[in-house]
Each structure stands twice: as C-alpha cells, then as structure tokens.
Coordinates of C-alpha atoms and ligand atoms in Angstrom, one line a residue:
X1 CA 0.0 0.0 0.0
X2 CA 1.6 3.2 -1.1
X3 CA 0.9 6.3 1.4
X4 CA 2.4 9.9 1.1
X5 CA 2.9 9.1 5.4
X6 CA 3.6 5.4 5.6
X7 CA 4.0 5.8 10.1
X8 CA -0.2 5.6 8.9
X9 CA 0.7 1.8 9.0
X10 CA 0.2 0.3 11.8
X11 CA 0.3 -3.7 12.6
X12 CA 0.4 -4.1 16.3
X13 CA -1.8 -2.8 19.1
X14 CA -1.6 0.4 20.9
X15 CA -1.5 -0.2 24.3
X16 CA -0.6 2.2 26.8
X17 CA 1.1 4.8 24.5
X18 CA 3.0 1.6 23.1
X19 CA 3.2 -0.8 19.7
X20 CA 2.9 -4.3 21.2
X21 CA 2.9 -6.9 19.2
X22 CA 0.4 -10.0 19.9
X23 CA 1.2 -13.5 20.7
X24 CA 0.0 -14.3 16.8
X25 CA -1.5 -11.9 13.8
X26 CA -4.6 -12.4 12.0
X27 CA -4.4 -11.1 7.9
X28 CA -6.5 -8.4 6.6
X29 CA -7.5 -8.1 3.2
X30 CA -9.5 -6.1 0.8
X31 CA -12.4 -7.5 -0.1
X32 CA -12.4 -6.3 -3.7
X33 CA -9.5 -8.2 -4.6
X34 CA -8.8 -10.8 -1.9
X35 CA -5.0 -9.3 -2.0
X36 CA -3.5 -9.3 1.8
X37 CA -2.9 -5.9 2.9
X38 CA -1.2 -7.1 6.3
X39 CA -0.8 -9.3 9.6
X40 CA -2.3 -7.3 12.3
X41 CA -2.4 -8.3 15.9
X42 CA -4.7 -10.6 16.4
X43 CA -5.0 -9.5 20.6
X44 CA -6.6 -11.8 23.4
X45 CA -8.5 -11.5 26.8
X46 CA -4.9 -10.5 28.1
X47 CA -4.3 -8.1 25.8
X48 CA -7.7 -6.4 26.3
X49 CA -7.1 -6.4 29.8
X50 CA -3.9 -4.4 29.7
X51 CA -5.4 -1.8 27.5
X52 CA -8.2 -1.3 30.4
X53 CA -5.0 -1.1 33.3
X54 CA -3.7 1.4 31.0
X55 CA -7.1 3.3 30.4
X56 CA -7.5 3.0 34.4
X57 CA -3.6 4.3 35.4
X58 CA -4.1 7.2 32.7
X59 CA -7.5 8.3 34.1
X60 CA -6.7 10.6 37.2
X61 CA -4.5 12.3 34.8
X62 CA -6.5 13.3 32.0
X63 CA -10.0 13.7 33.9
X64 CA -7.5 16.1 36.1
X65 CA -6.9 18.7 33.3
X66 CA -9.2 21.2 32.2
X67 CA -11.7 21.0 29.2
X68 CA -10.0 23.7 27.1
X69 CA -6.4 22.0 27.8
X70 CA -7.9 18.5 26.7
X71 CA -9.9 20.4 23.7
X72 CA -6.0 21.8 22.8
X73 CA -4.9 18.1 22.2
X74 CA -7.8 17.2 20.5
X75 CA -8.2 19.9 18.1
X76 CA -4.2 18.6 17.4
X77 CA -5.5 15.3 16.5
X78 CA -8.2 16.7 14.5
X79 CA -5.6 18.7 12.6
X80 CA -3.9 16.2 11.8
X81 CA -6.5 13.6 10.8
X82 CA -7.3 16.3 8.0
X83 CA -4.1 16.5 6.8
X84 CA -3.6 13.1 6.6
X85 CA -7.0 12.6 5.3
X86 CA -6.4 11.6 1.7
X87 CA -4.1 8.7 3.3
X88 CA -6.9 7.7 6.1
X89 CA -9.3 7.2 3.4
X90 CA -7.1 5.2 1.3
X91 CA -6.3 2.7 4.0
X92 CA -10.7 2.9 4.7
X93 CA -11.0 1.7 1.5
X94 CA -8.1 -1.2 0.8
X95 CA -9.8 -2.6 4.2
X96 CA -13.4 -1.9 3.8
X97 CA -13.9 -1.4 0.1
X98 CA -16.1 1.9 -0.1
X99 CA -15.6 4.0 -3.2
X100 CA -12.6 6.4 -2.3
X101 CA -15.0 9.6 -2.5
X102 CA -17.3 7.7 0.4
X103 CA -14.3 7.0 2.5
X104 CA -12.5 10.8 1.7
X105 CA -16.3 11.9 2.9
X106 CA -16.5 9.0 6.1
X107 CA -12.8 10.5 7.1
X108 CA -14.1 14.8 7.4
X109 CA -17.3 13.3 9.0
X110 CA -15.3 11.2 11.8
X111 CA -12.8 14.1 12.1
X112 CA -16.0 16.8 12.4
X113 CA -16.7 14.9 15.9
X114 CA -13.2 15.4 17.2
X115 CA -13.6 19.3 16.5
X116 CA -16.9 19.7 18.0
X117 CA -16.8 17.8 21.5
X118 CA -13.5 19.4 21.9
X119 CA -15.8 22.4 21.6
X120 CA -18.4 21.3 23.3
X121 CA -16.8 20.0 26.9
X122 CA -16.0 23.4 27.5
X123 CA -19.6 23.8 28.2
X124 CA -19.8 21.1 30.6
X125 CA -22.1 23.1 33.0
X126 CA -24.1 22.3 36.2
X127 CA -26.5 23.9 38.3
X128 CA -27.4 25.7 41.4
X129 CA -30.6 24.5 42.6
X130 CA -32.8 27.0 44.2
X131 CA -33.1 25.4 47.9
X132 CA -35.4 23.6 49.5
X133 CA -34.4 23.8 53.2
X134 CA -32.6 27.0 54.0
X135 CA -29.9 25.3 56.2
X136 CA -28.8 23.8 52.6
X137 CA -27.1 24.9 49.4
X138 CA -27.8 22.6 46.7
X139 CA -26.1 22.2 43.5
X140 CA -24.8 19.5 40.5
X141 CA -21.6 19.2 38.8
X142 CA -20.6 17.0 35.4
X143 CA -17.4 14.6 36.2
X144 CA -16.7 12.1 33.5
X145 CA -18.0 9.1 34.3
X146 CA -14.6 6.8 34.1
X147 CA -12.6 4.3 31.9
X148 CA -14.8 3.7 28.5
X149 CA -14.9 0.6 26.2
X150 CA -15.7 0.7 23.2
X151 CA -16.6 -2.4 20.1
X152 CA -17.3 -1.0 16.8
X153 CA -18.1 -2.7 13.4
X154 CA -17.0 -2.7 10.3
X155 CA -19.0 -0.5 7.9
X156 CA -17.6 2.8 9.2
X157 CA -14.1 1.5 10.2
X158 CA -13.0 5.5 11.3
X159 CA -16.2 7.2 11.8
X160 CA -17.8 5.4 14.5
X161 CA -14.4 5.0 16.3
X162 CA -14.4 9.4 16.7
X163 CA -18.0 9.4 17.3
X164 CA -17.4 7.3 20.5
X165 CA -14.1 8.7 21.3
X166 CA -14.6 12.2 21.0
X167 CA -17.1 13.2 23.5
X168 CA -15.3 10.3 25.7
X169 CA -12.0 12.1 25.7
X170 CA -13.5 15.1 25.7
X171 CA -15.5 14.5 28.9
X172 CA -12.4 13.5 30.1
X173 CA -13.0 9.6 29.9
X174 CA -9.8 7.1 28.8
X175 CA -10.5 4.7 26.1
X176 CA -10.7 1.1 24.9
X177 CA -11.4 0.1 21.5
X178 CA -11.8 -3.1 19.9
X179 CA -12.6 -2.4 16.4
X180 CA -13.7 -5.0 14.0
X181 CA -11.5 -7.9 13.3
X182 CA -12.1 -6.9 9.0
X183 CA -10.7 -3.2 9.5
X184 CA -8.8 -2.8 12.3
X185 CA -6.1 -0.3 9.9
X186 CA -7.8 2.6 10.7
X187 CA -8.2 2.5 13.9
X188 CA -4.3 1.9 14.4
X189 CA -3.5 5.1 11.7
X190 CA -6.3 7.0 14.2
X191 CA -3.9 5.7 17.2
X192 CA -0.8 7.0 15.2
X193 CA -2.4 10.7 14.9
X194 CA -3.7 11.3 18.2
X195 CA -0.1 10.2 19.3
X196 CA 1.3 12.5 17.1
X197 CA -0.9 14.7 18.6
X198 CA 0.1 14.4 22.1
X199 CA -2.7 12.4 23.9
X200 CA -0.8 11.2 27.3
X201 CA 0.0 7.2 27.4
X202 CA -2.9 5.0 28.0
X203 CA -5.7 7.4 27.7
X204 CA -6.5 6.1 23.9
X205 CA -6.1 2.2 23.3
X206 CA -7.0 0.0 20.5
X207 CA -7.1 -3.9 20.6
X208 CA -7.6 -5.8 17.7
X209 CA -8.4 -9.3 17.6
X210 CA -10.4 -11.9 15.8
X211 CA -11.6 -13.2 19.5
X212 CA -14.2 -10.7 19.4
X213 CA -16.1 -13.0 22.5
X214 CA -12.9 -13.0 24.6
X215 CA -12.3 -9.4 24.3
X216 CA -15.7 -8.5 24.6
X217 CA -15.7 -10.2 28.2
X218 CA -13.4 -7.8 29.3
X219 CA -14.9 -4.7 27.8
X220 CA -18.2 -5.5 29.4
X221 CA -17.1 -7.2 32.6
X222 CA -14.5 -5.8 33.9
X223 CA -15.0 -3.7 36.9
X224 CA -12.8 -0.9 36.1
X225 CA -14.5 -0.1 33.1
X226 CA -17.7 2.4 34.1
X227 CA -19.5 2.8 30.5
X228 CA -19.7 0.6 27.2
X229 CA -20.5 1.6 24.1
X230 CA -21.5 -0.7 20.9
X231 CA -22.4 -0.3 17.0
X232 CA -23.0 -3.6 15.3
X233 CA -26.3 -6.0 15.2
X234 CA -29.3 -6.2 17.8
X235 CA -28.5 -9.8 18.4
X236 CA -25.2 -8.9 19.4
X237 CA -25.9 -5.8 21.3
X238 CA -28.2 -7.9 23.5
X239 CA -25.7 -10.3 24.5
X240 CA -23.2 -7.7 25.1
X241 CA -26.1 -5.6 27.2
X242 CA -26.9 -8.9 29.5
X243 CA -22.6 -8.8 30.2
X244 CA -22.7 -5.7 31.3
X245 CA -25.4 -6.2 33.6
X246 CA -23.3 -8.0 35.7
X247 CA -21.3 -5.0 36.9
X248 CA -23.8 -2.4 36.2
X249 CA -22.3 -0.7 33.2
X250 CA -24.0 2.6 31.9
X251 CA -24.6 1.6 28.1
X252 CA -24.8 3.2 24.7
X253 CA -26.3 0.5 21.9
X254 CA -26.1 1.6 18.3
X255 CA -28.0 -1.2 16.7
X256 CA -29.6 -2.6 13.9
X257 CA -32.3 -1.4 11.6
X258 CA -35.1 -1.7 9.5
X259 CA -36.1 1.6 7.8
X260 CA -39.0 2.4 6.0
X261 CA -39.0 5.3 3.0
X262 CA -42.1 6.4 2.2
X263 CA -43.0 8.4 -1.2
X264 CA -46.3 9.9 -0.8
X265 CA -48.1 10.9 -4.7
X266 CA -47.3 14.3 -3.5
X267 CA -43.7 14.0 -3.6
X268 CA -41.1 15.1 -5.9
X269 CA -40.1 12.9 -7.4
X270 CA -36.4 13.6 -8.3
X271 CA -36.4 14.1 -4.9
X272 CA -37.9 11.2 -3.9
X273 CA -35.7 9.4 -6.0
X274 CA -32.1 10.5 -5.7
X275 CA -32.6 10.3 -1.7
X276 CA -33.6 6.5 -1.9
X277 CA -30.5 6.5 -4.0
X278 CA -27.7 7.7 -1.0
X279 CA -29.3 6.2 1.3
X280 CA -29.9 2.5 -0.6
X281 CA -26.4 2.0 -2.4
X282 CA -23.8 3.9 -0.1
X283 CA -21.5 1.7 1.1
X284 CA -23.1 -1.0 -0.9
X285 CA -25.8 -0.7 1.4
X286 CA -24.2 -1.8 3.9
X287 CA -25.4 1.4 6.7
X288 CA -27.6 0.9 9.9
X289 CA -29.7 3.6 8.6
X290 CA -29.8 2.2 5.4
X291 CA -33.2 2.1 3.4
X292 CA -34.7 -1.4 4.0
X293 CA -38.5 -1.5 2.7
X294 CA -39.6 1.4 0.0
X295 CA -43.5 2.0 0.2
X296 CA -44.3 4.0 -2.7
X297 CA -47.9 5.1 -3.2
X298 CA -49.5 3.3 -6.0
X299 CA -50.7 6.5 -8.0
X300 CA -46.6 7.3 -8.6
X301 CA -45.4 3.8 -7.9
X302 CA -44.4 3.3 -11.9
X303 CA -42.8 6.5 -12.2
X304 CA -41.0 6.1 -9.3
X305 CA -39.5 2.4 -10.0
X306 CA -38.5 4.2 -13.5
X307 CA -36.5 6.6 -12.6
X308 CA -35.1 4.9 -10.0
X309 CA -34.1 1.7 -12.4
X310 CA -32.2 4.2 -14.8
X311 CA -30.5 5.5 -11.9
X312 CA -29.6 2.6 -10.1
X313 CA -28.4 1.0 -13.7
X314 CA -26.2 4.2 -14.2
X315 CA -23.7 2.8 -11.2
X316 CA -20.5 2.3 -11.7
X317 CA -19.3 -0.8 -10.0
X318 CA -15.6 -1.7 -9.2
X319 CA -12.7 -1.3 -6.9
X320 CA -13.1 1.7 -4.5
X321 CA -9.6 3.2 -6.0
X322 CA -10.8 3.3 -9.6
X323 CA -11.5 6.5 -10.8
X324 CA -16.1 7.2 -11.0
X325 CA -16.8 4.2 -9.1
X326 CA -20.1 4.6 -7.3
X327 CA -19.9 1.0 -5.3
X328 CA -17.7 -1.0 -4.3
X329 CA -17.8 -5.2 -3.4
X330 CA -19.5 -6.3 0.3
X331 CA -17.6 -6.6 3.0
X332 CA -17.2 -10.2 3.1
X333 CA -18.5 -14.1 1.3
X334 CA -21.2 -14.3 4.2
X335 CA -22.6 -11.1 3.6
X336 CA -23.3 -11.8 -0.5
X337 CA -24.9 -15.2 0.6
X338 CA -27.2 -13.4 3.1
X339 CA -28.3 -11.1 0.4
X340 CA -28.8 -13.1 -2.4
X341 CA -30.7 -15.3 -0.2
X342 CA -33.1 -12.6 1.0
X343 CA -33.6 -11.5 -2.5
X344 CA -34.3 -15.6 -4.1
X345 CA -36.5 -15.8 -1.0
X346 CA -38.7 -13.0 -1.9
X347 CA -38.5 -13.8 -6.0
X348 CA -39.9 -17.3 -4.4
X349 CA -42.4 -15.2 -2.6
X350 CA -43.6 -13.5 -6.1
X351 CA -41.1 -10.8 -6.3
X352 CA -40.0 -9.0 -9.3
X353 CA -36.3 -8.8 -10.2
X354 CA -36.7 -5.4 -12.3
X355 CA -32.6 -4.9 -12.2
X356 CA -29.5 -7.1 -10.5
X357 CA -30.4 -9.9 -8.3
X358 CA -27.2 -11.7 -8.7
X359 CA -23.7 -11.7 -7.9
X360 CA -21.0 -10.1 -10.2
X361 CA -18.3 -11.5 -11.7
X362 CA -15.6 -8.5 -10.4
X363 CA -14.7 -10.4 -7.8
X364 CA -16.3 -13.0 -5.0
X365 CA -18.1 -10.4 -2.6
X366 CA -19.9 -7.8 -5.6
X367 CA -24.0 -8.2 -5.6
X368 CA -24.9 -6.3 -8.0
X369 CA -27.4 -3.3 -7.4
X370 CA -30.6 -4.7 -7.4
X371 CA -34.5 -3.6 -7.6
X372 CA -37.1 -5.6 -6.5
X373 CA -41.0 -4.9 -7.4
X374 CA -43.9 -6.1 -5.8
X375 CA -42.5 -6.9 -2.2
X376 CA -44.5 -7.7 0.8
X377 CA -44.4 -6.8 4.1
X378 CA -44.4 -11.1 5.0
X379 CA -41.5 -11.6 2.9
X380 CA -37.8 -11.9 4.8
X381 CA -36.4 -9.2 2.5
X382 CA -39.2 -6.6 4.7
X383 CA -38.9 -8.5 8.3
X384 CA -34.9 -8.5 8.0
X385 CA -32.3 -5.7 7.4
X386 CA -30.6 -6.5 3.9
X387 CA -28.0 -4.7 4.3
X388 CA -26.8 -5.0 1.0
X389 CA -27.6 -2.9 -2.5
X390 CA -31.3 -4.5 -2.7
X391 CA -33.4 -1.8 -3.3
X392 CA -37.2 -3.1 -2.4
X393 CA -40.3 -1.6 -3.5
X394 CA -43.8 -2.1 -2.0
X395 CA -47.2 -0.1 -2.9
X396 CA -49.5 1.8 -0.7
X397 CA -52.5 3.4 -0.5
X398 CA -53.4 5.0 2.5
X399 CA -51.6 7.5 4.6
X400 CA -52.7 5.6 7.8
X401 CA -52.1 2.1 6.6
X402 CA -48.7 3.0 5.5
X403 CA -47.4 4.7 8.5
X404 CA -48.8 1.4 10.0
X405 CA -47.3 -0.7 8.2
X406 CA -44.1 0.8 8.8
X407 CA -43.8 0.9 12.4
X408 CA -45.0 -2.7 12.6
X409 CA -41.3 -3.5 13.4
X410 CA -39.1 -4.0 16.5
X411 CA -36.8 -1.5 15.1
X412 CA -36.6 2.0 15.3
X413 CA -33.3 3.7 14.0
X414 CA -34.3 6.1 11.1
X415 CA -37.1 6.8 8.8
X416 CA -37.5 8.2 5.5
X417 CA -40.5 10.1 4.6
X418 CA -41.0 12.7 1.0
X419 CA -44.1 14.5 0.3
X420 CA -44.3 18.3 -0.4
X421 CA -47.2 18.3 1.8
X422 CA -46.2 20.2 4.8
X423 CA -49.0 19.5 6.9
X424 CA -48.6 15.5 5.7
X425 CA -45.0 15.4 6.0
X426 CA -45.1 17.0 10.0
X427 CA -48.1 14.2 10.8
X428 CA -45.9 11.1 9.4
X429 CA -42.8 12.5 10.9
X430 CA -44.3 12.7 14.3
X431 CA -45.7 9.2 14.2
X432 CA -43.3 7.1 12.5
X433 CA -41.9 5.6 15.7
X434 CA -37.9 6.0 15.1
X435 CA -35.5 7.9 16.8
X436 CA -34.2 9.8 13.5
X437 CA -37.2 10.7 10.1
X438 CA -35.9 12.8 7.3
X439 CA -37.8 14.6 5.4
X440 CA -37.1 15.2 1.2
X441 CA -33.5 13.6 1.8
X442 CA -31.6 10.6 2.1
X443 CA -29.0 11.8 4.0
X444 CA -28.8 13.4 7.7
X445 CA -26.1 12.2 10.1
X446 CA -23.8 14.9 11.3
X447 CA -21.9 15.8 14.2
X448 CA -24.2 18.7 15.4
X449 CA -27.7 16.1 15.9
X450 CA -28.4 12.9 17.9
X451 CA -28.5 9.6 16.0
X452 CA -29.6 6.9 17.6
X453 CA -32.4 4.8 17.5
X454 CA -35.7 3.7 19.7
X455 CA -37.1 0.2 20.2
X456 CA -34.5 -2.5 19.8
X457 CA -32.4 -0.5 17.8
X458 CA -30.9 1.4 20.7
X459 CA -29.8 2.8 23.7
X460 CA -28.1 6.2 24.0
X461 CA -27.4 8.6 21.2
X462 CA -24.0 10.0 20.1
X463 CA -23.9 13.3 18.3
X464 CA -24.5 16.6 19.9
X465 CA -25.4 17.6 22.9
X466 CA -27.2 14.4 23.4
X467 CA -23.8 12.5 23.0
X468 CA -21.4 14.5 25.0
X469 CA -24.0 13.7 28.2
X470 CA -23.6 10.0 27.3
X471 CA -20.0 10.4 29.3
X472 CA -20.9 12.6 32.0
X473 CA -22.1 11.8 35.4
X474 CA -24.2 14.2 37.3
X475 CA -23.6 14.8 40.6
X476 CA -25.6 16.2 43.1
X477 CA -23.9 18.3 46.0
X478 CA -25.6 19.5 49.5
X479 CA -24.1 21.5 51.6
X480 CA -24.8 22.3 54.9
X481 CA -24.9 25.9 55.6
Ligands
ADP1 P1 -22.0 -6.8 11.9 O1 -23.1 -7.6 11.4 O2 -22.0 -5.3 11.5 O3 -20.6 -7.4 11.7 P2 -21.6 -7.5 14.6 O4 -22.6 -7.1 15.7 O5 -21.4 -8.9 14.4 O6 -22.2 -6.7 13.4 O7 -20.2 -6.8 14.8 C1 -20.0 -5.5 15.4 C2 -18.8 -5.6 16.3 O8 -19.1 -6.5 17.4 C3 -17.5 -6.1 15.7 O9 -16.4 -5.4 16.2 C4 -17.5 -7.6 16.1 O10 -16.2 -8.1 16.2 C5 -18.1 -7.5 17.5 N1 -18.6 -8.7 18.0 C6 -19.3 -9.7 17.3 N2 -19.6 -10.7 18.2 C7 -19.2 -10.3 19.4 C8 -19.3 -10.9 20.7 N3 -19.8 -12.1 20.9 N4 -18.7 -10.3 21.8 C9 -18.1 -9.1 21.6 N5 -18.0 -8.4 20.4 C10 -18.6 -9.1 19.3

C-alpha cells in the first residue's frame, strides 16, 4: 500500500502509548481483490485487559486537566486527521472497500466529531438548585463518568471510532477500542495521529483481535471499566447488554435497523428518487440507517420504480480506488450469501427482479445493485435488514395504513419520509416511531444532531449535545450551611 505518510501503518496494538505486538496476527485483506494488505495483531482476553489497566492508570490524569487543555490536544489530533485525510481514506478503502470519495467523505465526517466535543466540553455546566431547606445549598456538577470501552463494526471503520471517542476524551474519559477484526487499519493510523498529537500514554487504546467474545468479556465485565459503548447488530448488542449487567455498566447501543422510505403521490419525485438512492447503495448498502423497505404510493409507484431503475443501472461498479466508481464489493462471502438469499426468497415469494439480483463476476463479494418490485411486508427481504444494495419496493394506498405498516417493526433507527405536503410530512414524521425521520432527503447524520435509535435499535445517542451527556455523570452536592 503506497501512502504519502507510511508511520499511517500500523500492525500491532496500541496499548498504553505503546506498539505491542500480539502473541499471533490475524491477515487483513480487501475485499475487492482478496490481496492481503497485512498481519495485524490478532490481541486476546490479556491483551484487552492491559489496555483497560492502561485506560484506568491514565485516568486521574486526563479527567484532572481542564476542558480547554484536553480540547488543545484534540483539536491537534483533528488537525492532523485532516491533513492526513487523503491517506486515512485510502487505508478505509483497501480494508473496507467503499468507493474512495465515500471513504475521503467518512474520514471529514469522523474528524467533524473530534472538532466539536472538543468544543463542546467546555460547556460542561451544572447547576445551582434554588433550595429547598434554607440550612442547605444545593447544586450539580458533570465529572466524566470513568474508563470507556468501546466495540465498533466494520462499515464505518474510522467514523464510529471518533464518534465514541470524542465526546469520551473530551468528557475526560480514557479509552478502549476493539474495532472490527475486517478493518482494524484505521483505527491503528487513528492511534498513530492522536499520538502524534500528544494524547498522554494510556488514555486512547485500540485492541484488535479476531476473538471478538474473549475481548468482549473484558470490555463489558470488567469492573474498572464504568460505561460501554457498541455499534454492530441487535442480536449482538443484547448479549453484550446482558454482560454488562453484571457490573452495572452505563450503556450506549447503536444497533440494527429496518427503515421504511415512504414516497407519498405528493412527492417530488427527483427528490424522492435521488434520496432513496444515498441512502440504498452507499457503502453497498451496507449502513444501519440504510433504506430497507420502499413503500411507494400506487398512483406514482411506476414513475418512481423508472427513474429509479435508470439510476440505479447508471452505477459504476468496481474497486473503491478506480476513478467514477459509485460501489464497491460487500464486506465479506457471508454477507453476498445473506443477500442473495433474502432476495431468491422474496422472487420465491412472487417478487420481481426489475434490475441485478445476482452476484458479479468483479470479484467474489460484488452483488450487484438490485430492484425488487412487488414486495411484501411477509417476505424476509421486509422483516430483516438486507443490508446490502437491494433496493425493495412495496405499494401503498393510504396514509394511515402506510405509517402502520411501517412501524410494525421491532426497530426503530431512522425513517424516510417525502411529500411536499407540509402538513402531511409534520403528521408522518411525528408518528413514524424511530429515533431519526428525514424529510425530502436521504441523507442526515452529522456531528451537530443525535442519532440513535428507539425500540430494539438502541440505547443512548451520540452526536450533539445528546452524545457529550452519554459520558458525564451528574452529581448532586448538598451542603450544609
Ligand atoms: P456486523 O453484522 O456489523 O458485523 P456485529 O454485531 O457482528 O455486526 O459486529 C459488530 C462488532 O461486534 C464487531 O467489532 C465484532 O467483532 C463485534 N462482536 C461480534 N460478536 C461479538 C461478541 N460475541 N462479543 C463481543 N463483540 C462481538
């Protein structure tokens, strides 16, 4: 792998302000081309615990300094992450195989959360509580609520490392991370900037490891650790929630989803259209907030499912270096199986293959884009998240039937709704039960907002205001006068 700054390069963990190497290494590769990139580390249960001594030892410390001297350091490793950027994205897409634009773009995003909690812990307020009892002066202070761990997934190897880390360091938390065993390269070159950038020893650690199980344990179990905080799959983030029980963790769950995009006959439909496209084929689909089931409203259904099969055929598939691509392979083998079973399931079920539906012979992990007519709410393809490039299309007729329709899920991460209606578009978006509805667009995350998601899709948000409080404690303080 070529890189203008090849320190970005990192095989071992970082543990402690240290490279250590692990007893063995697991190999990463890119999933375009099956090519090893590298051996990385492949850390254990020991390992993990080391990283939480170090994030425990570092904590007095860096909870001890003030918010604008920890906001100095971190607006250092922000810097540097967007100087570096072009290289960080490379690296996001050898590993993860997003289109190079989509990574460049995921790289400013996951740096954007660095700036702004290092902008926002200076604001760490608390009150004074008008008493109750005049021998009594009441009031509440913020602390940081302790040593942080951290399991992230795959699909945004750098973004949803900064979105956890940020307001954690910020708060004045030390840091565990266990990023996904498939792209643990860009956590390490994160590792390398914020040393660069001066964070102290052991206040930022990364493990990586293809026991996720064993080092999970320890980032859910272990007593020093105060908080946890997960993105990856509902099934997972129940098992990890019923671990942390044991020690009473406070919790942040990012999980899976199921969202519904809604195109009422009012709609534009350009509109309509090129938002079902950012939010169905970035990343190959492969985004928790991803477009799942597409109710269109039968008066516009046709026109709909045409403009959106010339666009969808317009895609450039290939690897994520090559100049115009729009969409890169899947992550791994198991993910094109799951997809192309969903979709022979619901062609079984009497759905119509209007584009794709089939695996492409660029390499072992492309599906190519795919559109899917007459879809039902029964079939697998609606009940489960594809998450994969399998755009599927249902018809509606009434407002009240739809909105029914698609909250009649355990999940409840984000929600799609166009109409030019203004008084339609307020009425869906207040009862669509999900923690995040946009309105005439496909895209929405930023730093400055909450994601997260209700029902089984979450716990927590991170983002704005919401996600700096996620590593606070409030405490209450009564004195005596
Ligand atoms: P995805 O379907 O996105 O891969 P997962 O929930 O399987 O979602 O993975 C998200 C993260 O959770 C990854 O870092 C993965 O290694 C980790 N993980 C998976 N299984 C476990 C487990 N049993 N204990 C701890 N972490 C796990």
């Amino acid at each position: 792998m070529k890189l203008a700054n090849p320190d970005l390069l990192k095989f071992q963990n970082y543990i402690d302000g240290a490279w250590r190497a692990a007893e063995r290494t697991m190999a990463v590769c890119d999933p375009a081309s099956g090519e090893l990139l590298g051996n990385v580390a492949d850390g254990t249960a020991a390992d993990a615990e080391a990283a939480v001594a170090a994030a425990t030892a570092a904590l007095p410390e860096w909870r001890r300094r003030t918010a604008g001297e920890r906001a100095a350091t971190l607006k250092r490793w922000y810097q540097l992450i967007v100087e570096n950027s072009e290289d960080l994205a490379r690296i996001l897409t050898l590993e993860q195989g997003k289109p190079l634009a989509e990574a460049q773009g995921e790289i400013l995003y996951g740096a954007s959360f660095i700036e702004w909690f290092a902008e926002e812990c200076r604001r760490a307020y608390g009150q004074t509580i008008p008493t109750h009892n005049p021998a009594m002066r009441l009031s509440t202070i913020r602390q940081p609520v302790g040593v942080v761990s951290c399991i992230t997934p795959w699909n945004f190897p750098n973004a949803m490392i900064t979105r956890k880390a940020a307001p954690a360091l910020a708060a004045g938390c030390t840091v565990v991370i266990k990023p996904a065993q498939e792209t643990p390269l860009s956590a390490l070159a994160l590792c390398q900037l914020a040393d660069e950038a001066g964070l102290p020893k052991g206040t930022l650690n990364v493990v990586t490891g293809s026991d996720a199980a064993g080092i999970g344990r320890v980032l859910t179990q272990d007593p020093r650790v105060a908080k946890f905080t997960f993105t990856g799959s509902t099934p997972v983030g129940k098992l990890l929630m019923a671990q942390c029980a044991s020690t009473v963790k406070k919790m942040s769950m990012e999980l899976g989803g199921n969202a519904p995009f809604i195109v009422f006959d009012d709609a534009d439909m350009d509109t309509a259209v090129k938002a079902c496209m950012a939010t169905k084929f970035r990343n190959a689909g492969q985004v928790c907030v991803a477009t799942n089931r597409i109710y269109v409203h039968q008066a516009v259904h046709d026109e709909f499912v045409e403009k959106l099969r010339s666009e969808v055929a317009a895609l450039k598939i290939g690897h994520g270096t090559e100049a115009g691509v729009n969409m890169g392979p899947m992550i791994f083998r198991r993910a094109v199986e799951r997809v192309q079973n969903l979709v022979q399931d619901a062609v079984a079920s009497g759905a119509r293959i209007e584009l794709g539906g089939e695996q492409l012979p660029n390499g072992e992990n492309y599906f190519a884009p795919t559109l899917l007519t007459g879809v039902t709410d029964a079939m697998r393809i609606a009940t489960e998240e594809n998450f994969g490039p399998v755009a599927a299309v249902q018809k509606f007729t009434d407002e009240a039937d739809v909105i029914r329709r698609a909250n009649a899920t355990p999940y409840g991460l984000a929600a799609y709704v166009m109409s030019e209606n203004i008084r339609r578009a307020n009425r869906v978006v207040e009862a669509l039960e999900y923690g995040m509805v946009a309105c005439n667009t496909g895209v929405f995350s930023t730093t400055v907002a909450p994601f997260g998601g209700n029902k089984e899709s979450g716990i927590g948000r991170e983002g704005g205001v919401e996600g700096m409080a996620e590593f606070y404690e409030t405490k209450y303080c009564c004195f005596g006068a």
